[in-house]
Coordinates of C-alpha atoms in Angstrom, one line a residue:
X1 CA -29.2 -51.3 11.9
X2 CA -30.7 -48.0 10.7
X3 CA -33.1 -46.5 12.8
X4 CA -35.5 -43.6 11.5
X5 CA -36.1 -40.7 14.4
X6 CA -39.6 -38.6 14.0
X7 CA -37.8 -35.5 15.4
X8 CA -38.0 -31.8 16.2
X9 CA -38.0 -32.3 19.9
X10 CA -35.4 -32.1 22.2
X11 CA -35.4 -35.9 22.9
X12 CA -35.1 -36.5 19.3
X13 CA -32.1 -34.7 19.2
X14 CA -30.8 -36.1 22.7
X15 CA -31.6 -39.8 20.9
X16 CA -29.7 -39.3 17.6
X17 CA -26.8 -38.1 19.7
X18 CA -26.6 -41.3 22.0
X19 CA -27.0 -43.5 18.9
X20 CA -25.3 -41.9 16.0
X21 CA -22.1 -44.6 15.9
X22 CA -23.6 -47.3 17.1
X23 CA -26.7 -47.5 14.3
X24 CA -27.3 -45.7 11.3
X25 CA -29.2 -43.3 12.3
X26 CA -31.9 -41.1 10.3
X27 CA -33.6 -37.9 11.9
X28 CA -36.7 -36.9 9.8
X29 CA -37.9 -33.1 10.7
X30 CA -41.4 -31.5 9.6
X31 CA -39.5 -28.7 8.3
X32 CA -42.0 -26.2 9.7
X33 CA -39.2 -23.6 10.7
X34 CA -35.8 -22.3 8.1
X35 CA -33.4 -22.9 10.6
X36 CA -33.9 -26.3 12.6
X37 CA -31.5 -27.3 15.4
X38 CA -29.9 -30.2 13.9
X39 CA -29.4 -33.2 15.2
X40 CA -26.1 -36.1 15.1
X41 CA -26.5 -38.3 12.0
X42 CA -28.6 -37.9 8.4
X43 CA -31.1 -35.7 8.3
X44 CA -34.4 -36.1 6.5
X45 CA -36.6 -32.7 5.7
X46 CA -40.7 -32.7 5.0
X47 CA -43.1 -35.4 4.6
X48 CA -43.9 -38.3 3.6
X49 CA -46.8 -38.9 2.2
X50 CA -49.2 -40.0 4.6
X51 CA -49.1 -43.5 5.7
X52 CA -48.9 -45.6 2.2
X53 CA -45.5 -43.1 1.6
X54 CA -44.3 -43.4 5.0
X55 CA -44.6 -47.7 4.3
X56 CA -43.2 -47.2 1.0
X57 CA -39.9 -45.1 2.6
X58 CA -39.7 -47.9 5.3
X59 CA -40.0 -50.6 3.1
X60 CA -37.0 -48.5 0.4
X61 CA -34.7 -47.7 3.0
X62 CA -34.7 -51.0 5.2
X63 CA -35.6 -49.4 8.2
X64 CA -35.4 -51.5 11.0
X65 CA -37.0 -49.4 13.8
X66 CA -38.7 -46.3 13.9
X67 CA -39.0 -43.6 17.3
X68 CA -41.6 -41.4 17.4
X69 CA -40.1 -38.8 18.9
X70 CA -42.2 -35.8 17.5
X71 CA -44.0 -33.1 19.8
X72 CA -46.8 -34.1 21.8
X73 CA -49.1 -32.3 19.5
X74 CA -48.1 -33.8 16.6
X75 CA -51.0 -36.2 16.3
X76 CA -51.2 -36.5 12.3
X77 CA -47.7 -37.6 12.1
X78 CA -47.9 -40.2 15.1
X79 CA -50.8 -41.6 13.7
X80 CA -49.2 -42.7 10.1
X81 CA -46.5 -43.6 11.8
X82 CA -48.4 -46.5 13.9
X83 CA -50.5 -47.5 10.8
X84 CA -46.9 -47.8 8.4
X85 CA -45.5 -49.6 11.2
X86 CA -47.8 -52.1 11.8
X87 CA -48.6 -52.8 7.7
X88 CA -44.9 -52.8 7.2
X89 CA -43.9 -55.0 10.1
X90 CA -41.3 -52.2 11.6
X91 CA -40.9 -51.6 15.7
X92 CA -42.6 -48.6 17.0
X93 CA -41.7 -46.6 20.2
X94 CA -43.1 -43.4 21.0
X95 CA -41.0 -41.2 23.2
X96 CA -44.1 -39.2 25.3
X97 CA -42.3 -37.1 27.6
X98 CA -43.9 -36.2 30.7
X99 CA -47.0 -33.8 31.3
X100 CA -47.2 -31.0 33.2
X101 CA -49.3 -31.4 36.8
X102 CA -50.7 -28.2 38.7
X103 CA -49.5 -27.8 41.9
X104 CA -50.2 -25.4 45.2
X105 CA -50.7 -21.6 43.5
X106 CA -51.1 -22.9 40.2
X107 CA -55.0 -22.0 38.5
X108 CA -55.0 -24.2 36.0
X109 CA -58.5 -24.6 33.2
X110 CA -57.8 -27.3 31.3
X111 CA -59.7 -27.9 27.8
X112 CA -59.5 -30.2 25.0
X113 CA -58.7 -28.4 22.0
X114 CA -57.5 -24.8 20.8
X115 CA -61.1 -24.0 19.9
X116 CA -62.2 -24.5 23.2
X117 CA -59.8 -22.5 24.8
X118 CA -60.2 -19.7 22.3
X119 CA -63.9 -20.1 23.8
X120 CA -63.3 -19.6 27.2
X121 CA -60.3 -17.4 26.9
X122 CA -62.4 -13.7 27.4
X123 CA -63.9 -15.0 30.9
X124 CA -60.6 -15.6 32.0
X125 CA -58.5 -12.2 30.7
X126 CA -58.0 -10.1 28.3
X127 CA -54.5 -9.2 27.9
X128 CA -53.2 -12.9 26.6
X129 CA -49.6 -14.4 26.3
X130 CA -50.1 -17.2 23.9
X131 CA -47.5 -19.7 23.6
X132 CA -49.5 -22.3 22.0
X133 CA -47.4 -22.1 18.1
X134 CA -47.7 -19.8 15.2
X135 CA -50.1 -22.6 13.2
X136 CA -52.9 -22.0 16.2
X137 CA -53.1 -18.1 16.0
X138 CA -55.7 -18.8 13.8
X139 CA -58.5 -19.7 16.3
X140 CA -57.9 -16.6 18.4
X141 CA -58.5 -14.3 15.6
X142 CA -61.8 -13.5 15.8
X143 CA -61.1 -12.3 19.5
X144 CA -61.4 -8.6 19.0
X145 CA -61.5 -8.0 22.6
X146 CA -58.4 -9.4 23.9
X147 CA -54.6 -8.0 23.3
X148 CA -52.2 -11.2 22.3
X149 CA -48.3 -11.5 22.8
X150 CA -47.4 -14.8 20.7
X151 CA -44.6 -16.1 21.3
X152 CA -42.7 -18.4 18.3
X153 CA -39.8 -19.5 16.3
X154 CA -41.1 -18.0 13.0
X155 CA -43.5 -15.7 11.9
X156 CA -46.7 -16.0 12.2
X157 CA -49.0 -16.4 8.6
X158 CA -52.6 -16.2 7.8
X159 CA -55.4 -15.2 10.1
X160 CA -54.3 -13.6 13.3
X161 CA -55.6 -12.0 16.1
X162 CA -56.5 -8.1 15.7
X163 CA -54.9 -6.9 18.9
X164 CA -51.2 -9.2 17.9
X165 CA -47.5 -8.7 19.3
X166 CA -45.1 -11.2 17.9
X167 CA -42.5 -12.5 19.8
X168 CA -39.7 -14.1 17.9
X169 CA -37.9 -16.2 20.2
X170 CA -36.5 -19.7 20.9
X171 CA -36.0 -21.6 24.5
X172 CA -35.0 -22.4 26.9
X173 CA -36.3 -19.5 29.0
X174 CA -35.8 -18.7 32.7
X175 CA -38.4 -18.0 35.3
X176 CA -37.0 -14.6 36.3
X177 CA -37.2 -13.6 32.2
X178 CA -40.8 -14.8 32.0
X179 CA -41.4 -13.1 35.3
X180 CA -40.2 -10.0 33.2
X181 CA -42.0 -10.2 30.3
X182 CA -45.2 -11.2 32.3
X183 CA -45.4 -8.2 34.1
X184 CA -44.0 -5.7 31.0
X185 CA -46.7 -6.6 29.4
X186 CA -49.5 -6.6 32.0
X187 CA -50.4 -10.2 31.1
X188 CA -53.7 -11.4 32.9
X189 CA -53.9 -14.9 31.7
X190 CA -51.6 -17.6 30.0
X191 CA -52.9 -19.8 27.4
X192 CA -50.4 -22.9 26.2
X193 CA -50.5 -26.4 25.6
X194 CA -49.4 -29.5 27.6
X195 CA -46.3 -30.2 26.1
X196 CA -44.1 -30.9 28.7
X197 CA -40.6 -30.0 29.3
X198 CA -38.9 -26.8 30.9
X199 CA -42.0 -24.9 32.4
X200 CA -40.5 -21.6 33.5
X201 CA -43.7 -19.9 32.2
X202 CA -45.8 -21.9 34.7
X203 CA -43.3 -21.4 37.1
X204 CA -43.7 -17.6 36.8
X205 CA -47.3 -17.4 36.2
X206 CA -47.9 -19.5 39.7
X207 CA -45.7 -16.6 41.1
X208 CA -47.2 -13.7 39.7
X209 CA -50.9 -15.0 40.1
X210 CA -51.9 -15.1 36.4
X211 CA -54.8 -18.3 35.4
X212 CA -53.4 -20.6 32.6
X213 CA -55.5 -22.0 30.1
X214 CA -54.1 -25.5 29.3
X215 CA -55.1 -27.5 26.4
X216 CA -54.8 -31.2 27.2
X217 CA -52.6 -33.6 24.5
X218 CA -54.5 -35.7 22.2
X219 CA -54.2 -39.4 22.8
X220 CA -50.9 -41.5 21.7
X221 CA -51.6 -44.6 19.1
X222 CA -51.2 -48.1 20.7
X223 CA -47.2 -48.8 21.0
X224 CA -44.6 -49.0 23.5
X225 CA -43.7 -45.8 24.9
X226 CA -40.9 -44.2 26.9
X227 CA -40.4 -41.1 28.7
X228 CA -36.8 -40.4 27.8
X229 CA -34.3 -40.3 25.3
X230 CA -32.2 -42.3 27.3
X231 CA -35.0 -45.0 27.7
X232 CA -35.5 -45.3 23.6
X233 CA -31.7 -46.0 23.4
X234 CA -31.8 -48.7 25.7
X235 CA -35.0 -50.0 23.8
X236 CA -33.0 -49.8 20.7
X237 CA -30.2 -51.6 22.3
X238 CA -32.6 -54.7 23.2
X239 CA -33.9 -55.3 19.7
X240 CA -30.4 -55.4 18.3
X241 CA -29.9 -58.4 19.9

Protein backbone atom coordinates (compact mmCIF):
# COMPACT_ATOMS: atom_id res chain seq x y z
CA UNK A 1 0.00 0.00 0.00
CA UNK A 2 1.69 3.43 -0.48
CA UNK A 3 0.19 6.14 1.22
CA UNK A 4 1.04 9.88 0.40
CA UNK A 5 1.26 12.26 3.75
CA UNK A 6 0.56 16.17 3.16
CA UNK A 7 3.06 17.09 5.92
CA UNK A 8 4.91 19.75 7.83
CA UNK A 9 2.98 19.29 11.01
CA UNK A 10 3.74 17.52 13.91
CA UNK A 11 1.02 14.81 13.22
CA UNK A 12 2.39 14.24 9.91
CA UNK A 13 5.56 13.39 11.26
CA UNK A 14 3.89 11.32 14.26
CA UNK A 15 1.82 9.42 11.18
CA UNK A 16 4.85 8.49 8.94
CA UNK A 17 6.46 7.24 12.14
CA UNK A 18 3.58 4.77 13.10
CA UNK A 19 3.25 3.55 9.52
CA UNK A 20 6.61 3.58 7.89
CA UNK A 21 7.02 -0.60 7.84
CA UNK A 22 3.84 -1.41 7.55
CA UNK A 23 2.91 0.70 4.13
CA UNK A 24 5.04 2.50 1.80
CA UNK A 25 4.90 5.52 3.00
CA UNK A 26 5.48 9.08 1.22
CA UNK A 27 5.78 12.45 3.21
CA UNK A 28 5.34 15.49 0.74
CA UNK A 29 6.61 18.98 2.46
CA UNK A 30 5.94 22.60 1.03
CA UNK A 31 9.47 23.20 1.36
CA UNK A 32 8.85 26.68 2.76
CA UNK A 33 11.81 26.41 5.33
CA UNK A 34 15.90 25.01 4.39
CA UNK A 35 15.99 22.81 7.12
CA UNK A 36 12.61 20.73 7.64
CA UNK A 37 12.28 18.18 10.50
CA UNK A 38 12.11 15.13 8.62
CA UNK A 39 9.91 12.59 9.00
CA UNK A 40 10.21 8.26 8.78
CA UNK A 41 9.91 7.13 5.24
CA UNK A 42 10.43 8.95 1.44
CA UNK A 43 10.28 12.31 1.46
CA UNK A 44 8.74 14.48 -1.22
CA UNK A 45 9.87 18.39 -1.46
CA UNK A 46 7.64 21.37 -3.25
CA UNK A 47 4.56 21.23 -5.28
CA UNK A 48 2.63 19.78 -7.32
CA UNK A 49 1.03 21.49 -9.66
CA UNK A 50 -2.25 22.42 -8.51
CA UNK A 51 -4.92 19.83 -8.68
CA UNK A 52 -4.54 18.40 -12.44
CA UNK A 53 -0.52 17.68 -11.21
CA UNK A 54 -1.52 16.52 -7.89
CA UNK A 55 -4.11 13.82 -10.13
CA UNK A 56 -1.46 13.25 -12.49
CA UNK A 57 1.27 12.23 -9.42
CA UNK A 58 -1.55 10.09 -7.87
CA UNK A 59 -2.44 8.49 -10.81
CA UNK A 60 1.93 7.92 -11.67
CA UNK A 61 2.78 6.68 -8.37
CA UNK A 62 -0.40 4.35 -7.54
CA UNK A 63 -1.17 6.05 -4.58
CA UNK A 64 -3.70 4.34 -2.70
CA UNK A 65 -4.56 6.87 0.04
CA UNK A 66 -3.73 10.27 0.68
CA UNK A 67 -3.73 12.18 4.59
CA UNK A 68 -3.98 15.65 4.60
CA UNK A 69 -2.07 16.31 7.33
CA UNK A 70 -0.88 19.94 6.44
CA UNK A 71 -1.29 23.01 8.88
CA UNK A 72 -4.57 24.34 9.51
CA UNK A 73 -3.83 27.24 7.42
CA UNK A 74 -2.86 25.58 4.62
CA UNK A 75 -6.14 26.05 2.67
CA UNK A 76 -4.73 26.06 -1.04
CA UNK A 77 -3.07 22.81 -0.58
CA UNK A 78 -6.22 21.03 1.21
CA UNK A 79 -8.25 22.21 -1.38
CA UNK A 80 -6.40 20.42 -4.55
CA UNK A 81 -6.05 17.80 -2.55
CA UNK A 82 -9.95 17.05 -2.12
CA UNK A 83 -10.57 17.91 -5.93
CA UNK A 84 -7.46 15.27 -7.08
CA UNK A 85 -8.90 12.88 -4.75
CA UNK A 86 -12.21 12.81 -5.75
CA UNK A 87 -11.35 12.98 -9.93
CA UNK A 88 -8.85 10.37 -9.29
CA UNK A 89 -10.85 7.98 -7.17
CA UNK A 90 -8.14 8.09 -4.13
CA UNK A 91 -9.25 8.05 -0.14
CA UNK A 92 -9.02 11.31 1.59
CA UNK A 93 -8.60 11.95 5.33
CA UNK A 94 -7.80 15.23 6.74
CA UNK A 95 -6.01 15.15 10.14
CA UNK A 96 -7.62 18.71 11.81
CA UNK A 97 -6.22 18.77 15.02
CA UNK A 98 -8.07 20.49 17.65
CA UNK A 99 -8.69 24.41 18.12
CA UNK A 100 -7.90 26.37 20.73
CA UNK A 101 -11.08 27.50 23.19
CA UNK A 102 -10.73 30.69 25.52
CA UNK A 103 -11.16 30.02 28.94
CA UNK A 104 -11.54 32.08 32.44
CA UNK A 105 -8.66 35.10 32.12
CA UNK A 106 -8.29 34.67 28.53
CA UNK A 107 -9.46 38.14 26.19
CA UNK A 108 -9.72 36.67 23.26
CA UNK A 109 -10.96 39.00 19.60
CA UNK A 110 -11.40 36.61 17.18
CA UNK A 111 -11.48 37.69 13.26
CA UNK A 112 -11.56 36.07 10.08
CA UNK A 113 -8.52 36.78 8.18
CA UNK A 114 -4.97 38.45 8.73
CA UNK A 115 -6.33 41.63 7.18
CA UNK A 116 -8.79 42.01 9.61
CA UNK A 117 -6.77 41.62 12.41
CA UNK A 118 -4.10 43.93 11.00
CA UNK A 119 -7.39 46.18 11.15
CA UNK A 120 -8.19 46.03 14.53
CA UNK A 121 -4.78 45.46 15.85
CA UNK A 122 -3.96 49.50 16.90
CA UNK A 123 -7.27 49.57 19.22
CA UNK A 124 -6.07 46.82 20.98
CA UNK A 125 -1.99 47.66 21.48
CA UNK A 126 0.70 48.86 20.21
CA UNK A 127 3.68 46.97 21.20
CA UNK A 128 2.80 43.49 19.13
CA UNK A 129 4.18 39.84 19.43
CA UNK A 130 3.14 38.39 16.15
CA UNK A 131 3.34 34.74 15.76
CA UNK A 132 1.10 34.42 12.85
CA UNK A 133 4.30 33.15 10.08
CA UNK A 134 6.84 35.03 8.20
CA UNK A 135 4.43 34.93 4.78
CA UNK A 136 1.72 37.25 6.87
CA UNK A 137 4.16 40.10 7.85
CA UNK A 138 3.07 41.54 5.01
CA UNK A 139 -0.39 42.87 6.05
CA UNK A 140 1.01 44.58 9.20
CA UNK A 141 3.37 46.65 7.25
CA UNK A 142 1.66 49.61 6.79
CA UNK A 143 1.24 49.74 10.71
CA UNK A 144 3.65 52.61 11.45
CA UNK A 145 2.37 52.93 14.83
CA UNK A 146 2.86 49.73 16.34
CA UNK A 147 6.45 47.94 17.39
CA UNK A 148 6.35 44.08 16.09
CA UNK A 149 8.45 41.01 17.60
CA UNK A 150 7.79 38.17 14.90
CA UNK A 151 8.49 35.25 15.82
CA UNK A 152 9.54 32.38 12.92
CA UNK A 153 11.58 29.59 11.56
CA UNK A 154 13.17 31.61 8.73
CA UNK A 155 13.57 34.99 7.83
CA UNK A 156 11.26 37.04 7.06
CA UNK A 157 11.07 38.56 3.03
CA UNK A 158 9.29 41.29 1.34
CA UNK A 159 7.19 43.95 2.91
CA UNK A 160 7.51 44.18 6.67
CA UNK A 161 6.47 46.17 9.35
CA UNK A 162 8.52 49.50 9.99
CA UNK A 163 8.84 49.11 13.80
CA UNK A 164 10.15 44.88 13.13
CA UNK A 165 12.27 42.56 15.63
CA UNK A 166 12.78 39.16 14.26
CA UNK A 167 12.80 36.29 16.24
CA UNK A 168 14.40 33.21 14.85
CA UNK A 169 13.17 30.34 16.66
CA UNK A 170 11.52 26.90 16.52
CA UNK A 171 9.02 25.12 19.34
CA UNK A 172 8.14 23.78 21.46
CA UNK A 173 8.13 26.69 23.92
CA UNK A 174 7.30 26.77 27.69
CA UNK A 175 4.97 29.05 29.46
CA UNK A 176 7.59 30.38 31.87
CA UNK A 177 9.97 31.33 28.55
CA UNK A 178 6.97 33.08 26.92
CA UNK A 179 6.20 34.59 30.29
CA UNK A 180 9.93 35.95 29.79
CA UNK A 181 9.86 37.19 26.59
CA UNK A 182 6.38 38.76 27.09
CA UNK A 183 7.32 40.91 29.65
CA UNK A 184 11.23 41.71 28.13
CA UNK A 185 9.61 43.10 25.68
CA UNK A 186 6.67 45.08 27.20
CA UNK A 187 4.23 43.14 24.92
CA UNK A 188 0.54 44.68 25.14
CA UNK A 189 -1.23 42.40 22.84
CA UNK A 190 -0.68 38.95 21.08
CA UNK A 191 -1.79 38.43 17.62
CA UNK A 192 -1.71 34.54 16.26
CA UNK A 193 -3.67 32.19 14.46
CA UNK A 194 -5.83 29.16 15.59
CA UNK A 195 -3.65 26.48 14.85
CA UNK A 196 -3.89 24.38 17.53
CA UNK A 197 -1.33 22.47 19.43
CA UNK A 198 1.06 23.36 22.41
CA UNK A 199 -0.36 26.91 23.58
CA UNK A 200 2.17 28.08 26.04
CA UNK A 201 1.86 31.63 24.51
CA UNK A 202 -1.89 31.63 25.55
CA UNK A 203 -1.01 30.17 28.57
CA UNK A 204 1.29 33.11 29.46
CA UNK A 205 -0.66 35.82 27.93
CA UNK A 206 -3.91 34.71 30.18
CA UNK A 207 -1.25 35.04 33.04
CA UNK A 208 0.24 38.23 32.34
CA UNK A 209 -3.09 39.98 31.25
CA UNK A 210 -2.17 40.71 27.53
CA UNK A 211 -5.55 40.64 24.74
CA UNK A 212 -4.91 38.12 21.87
CA UNK A 213 -6.04 38.76 18.52
CA UNK A 214 -7.05 35.31 17.00
CA UNK A 215 -7.66 34.70 13.45
CA UNK A 216 -10.18 31.91 13.04
CA UNK A 217 -9.11 28.72 10.49
CA UNK A 218 -10.61 28.74 7.13
CA UNK A 219 -13.10 25.84 6.57
CA UNK A 220 -11.84 22.11 5.79
CA UNK A 221 -13.07 20.52 2.25
CA UNK A 222 -15.76 17.78 2.59
CA UNK A 223 -13.80 14.40 3.81
CA UNK A 224 -13.41 12.33 6.74
CA UNK A 225 -11.44 13.84 9.32
CA UNK A 226 -9.54 12.85 12.41
CA UNK A 227 -8.02 14.68 15.24
CA UNK A 228 -4.89 12.53 15.70
CA UNK A 229 -2.14 10.94 14.21
CA UNK A 230 -3.00 7.94 15.94
CA UNK A 231 -6.64 8.12 14.59
CA UNK A 232 -5.37 8.31 10.68
CA UNK A 233 -3.29 5.13 11.32
CA UNK A 234 -6.09 3.23 12.45
CA UNK A 235 -8.06 4.69 9.40
CA UNK A 236 -5.34 3.47 7.23
CA UNK A 237 -5.48 0.20 8.92
CA UNK A 238 -9.35 -0.26 7.94
CA UNK A 239 -8.95 0.33 4.22
CA UNK A 240 -6.22 -2.20 3.92
CA UNK A 241 -8.54 -4.67 4.48
Amino acid sequence: MRVLVLGGTTEARRLAGLIAGTVEVITSLAGRTTDPLRPAGEVRIGGFGGVAGLSGYLRDERIDAVVDATHPFAATISGNAAAACAASGVPLLIVNRPGWTAGPGDEWHRVASLPEAAGMLPSLGRRVFLTTGRQGLAHFAGLDGCWFLARSVEPPSGDVPRHLEVLLDRGPFTVAGERELITRHRVDVLVTKDSGGADAKLVAARELGVPVLMVSRPPLPDAITVSTADAAASWLRTIRR
